[in-house]
XYZ file of C-alpha atoms in Angstrom:
173
model
C 3.100 -10.057 25.466
C 6.045 -10.632 23.184
C 7.658 -9.826 19.892
C 8.697 -11.582 16.740
C 11.312 -10.492 14.239
C 11.901 -12.356 11.010
C 15.106 -11.310 9.318
C 16.708 -12.562 6.132
C 19.158 -15.441 6.351
C 21.642 -13.547 4.232
C 22.513 -9.896 3.852
C 21.448 -10.089 0.198
C 17.859 -11.006 1.102
C 15.837 -7.872 1.396
C 12.624 -8.386 3.380
C 12.354 -7.859 7.136
C 9.221 -8.421 9.246
C 8.801 -7.228 12.815
C 5.726 -7.805 14.985
C 5.373 -6.895 18.636
C 2.437 -7.144 21.045
C 2.145 -5.159 24.253
C -0.440 -5.492 27.019
C -1.350 -7.389 30.144
C -4.222 -9.594 31.297
C -6.444 -6.586 32.086
C -5.988 -4.731 28.787
C -6.389 -5.427 25.135
C -2.999 -5.544 23.430
C -1.319 -3.020 21.181
C 0.323 -4.478 18.131
C 3.065 -2.947 16.015
C 3.884 -4.328 12.568
C 6.707 -3.288 10.280
C 7.436 -4.862 6.895
C 10.417 -3.493 4.995
C 11.044 -5.019 1.587
C 13.907 -3.520 -0.382
C 13.124 -6.000 -3.145
C 9.546 -6.720 -4.169
C 10.943 -9.363 -6.525
C 12.077 -11.366 -3.471
C 8.703 -10.813 -1.812
C 6.937 -12.004 -4.978
C 9.001 -15.181 -5.064
C 8.428 -15.890 -1.390
C 4.759 -14.968 -1.040
C 2.836 -14.270 -4.236
C 4.140 -17.335 -6.055
C 2.095 -19.480 -3.644
C -1.179 -18.010 -4.939
C -3.045 -19.075 -8.038
C -5.195 -16.962 -10.330
C -4.465 -13.261 -10.847
C -1.384 -13.156 -8.601
C 0.123 -16.052 -10.561
C -0.231 -13.986 -13.776
C 2.159 -11.381 -12.382
C 5.114 -11.589 -14.751
C 7.236 -8.887 -13.152
C 7.361 -7.198 -9.745
C 10.288 -4.997 -8.741
C 10.723 -2.049 -6.401
C 10.535 -1.410 -2.680
C 7.770 -1.487 -0.074
C 7.576 -0.284 3.507
C 4.543 -0.855 5.722
C 4.518 0.381 9.283
C 1.368 0.045 11.342
C 0.296 0.181 14.948
C -3.015 -1.324 16.060
C -4.819 -0.337 19.252
C -7.554 -2.521 20.730
C -9.934 -1.261 23.408
C -12.478 -4.059 23.077
C -13.832 -6.276 20.332
C -15.809 -3.396 18.745
C -13.355 -0.528 19.308
C -9.955 -0.408 17.677
C -7.542 1.901 15.924
C -4.967 1.445 13.184
C -2.307 4.025 12.351
C 0.642 3.886 9.997
C 1.966 4.379 6.500
C 2.401 2.326 3.318
C 5.159 3.452 0.957
C 6.007 1.946 -2.416
C 9.040 3.106 -4.372
C 10.145 2.647 -7.982
C 7.726 -0.239 -8.483
C 7.666 -1.960 -11.852
C 5.033 -4.603 -12.502
C 3.645 -6.474 -15.480
C 0.765 -8.790 -16.241
C -0.283 -9.869 -19.726
C -1.308 -6.767 -21.745
C -0.402 -4.235 -19.031
C 2.818 -2.944 -17.478
C 3.720 -0.075 -15.182
C 7.079 1.542 -14.392
C 8.067 3.955 -11.643
C 5.003 3.507 -9.445
C 5.339 5.401 -6.196
C 2.809 5.553 -3.378
C 2.851 7.324 -0.038
C -0.324 6.356 1.813
C -0.660 7.377 5.462
C -3.594 5.998 7.452
C -5.146 6.651 10.852
C -8.385 4.748 11.407
C -10.569 4.331 14.476
C -13.624 2.075 14.721
C -16.269 2.677 17.392
C -19.946 1.702 17.420
C -19.755 0.448 13.822
C -18.394 3.747 12.453
C -14.883 4.195 11.031
C -13.356 7.644 11.481
C -9.969 9.245 10.916
C -8.347 12.655 10.549
C -7.717 14.097 7.088
C -4.304 13.067 5.718
C -2.549 13.596 2.389
C -0.800 10.977 0.287
C 0.832 10.869 -3.116
C 0.549 8.615 -6.174
C 3.098 8.774 -9.005
C 3.565 6.703 -12.149
C 6.425 7.322 -14.581
C 4.942 5.275 -17.420
C 2.489 2.522 -18.167
C 1.549 0.519 -21.214
C -1.890 -0.956 -21.926
C -1.427 -3.312 -24.878
C 0.121 -0.887 -27.412
C -1.163 2.327 -25.807
C 1.461 4.238 -23.803
C -0.182 6.151 -20.964
C 1.260 9.467 -19.749
C 3.029 9.998 -16.423
C 0.870 10.624 -13.358
C 1.500 12.683 -10.241
C -1.537 13.097 -8.023
C -2.046 14.081 -4.424
C -4.496 11.912 -2.505
C -6.842 13.029 0.263
C -7.245 10.263 2.821
C -9.933 10.401 5.484
C -11.130 7.453 7.540
C -11.443 4.489 5.149
C -11.630 6.498 1.902
C -9.104 7.991 -0.510
C -9.886 10.597 -3.153
C -8.035 12.808 -5.593
C -7.169 16.279 -4.267
C -7.646 17.677 -7.783
C -8.946 16.046 -10.996
C -6.424 13.937 -12.889
C -6.238 14.767 -16.613
C -4.517 12.523 -19.140
C -3.907 13.292 -22.803
C -4.817 10.185 -24.787
C -5.228 9.515 -28.504
C -5.439 13.209 -29.367
C -8.008 13.956 -26.658
C -8.193 14.352 -22.913
C -9.596 12.058 -20.222
C -10.290 13.599 -16.817
C -10.806 11.537 -13.688
C -12.628 13.547 -11.016
C -12.707 10.878 -8.312
C -11.367 7.429 -7.621
C -13.828 4.623 -8.435
């Protein structure tokens, strides 16, 4: 059906978007999307700055992002979506909270049929080098994620030493 590639005007700009559609008149199309942003700061300026509210409170956004996805359409009620979202060395700040060294590797493989979303078990990873909530420095995090269908959970409980005690998170909210 066609393809679209948006590339930066200069070599210094760091975000690239590719979208392609495949199919014919007798079939639902397949769509492939790839977004590669070597600079989330550029992406913030170009996209998030247009929003009001919470996104406008974002004081800092740096790092890299890569989203690759392929969508399959069989009919209006049956579809599939497969791909991966990766964030690297992300630093972000809003009033009273900041995070440094956020990394995320989130694979996904979803299928929707007869109102039910399914997907094979996959494993992802979440890392945080440091974060600060007001004056409270939070410890580093490294946690494997179990991804299945449209849900993500912790592979093992996440324990954080805080204020002389320990907080353990057994599942994602």
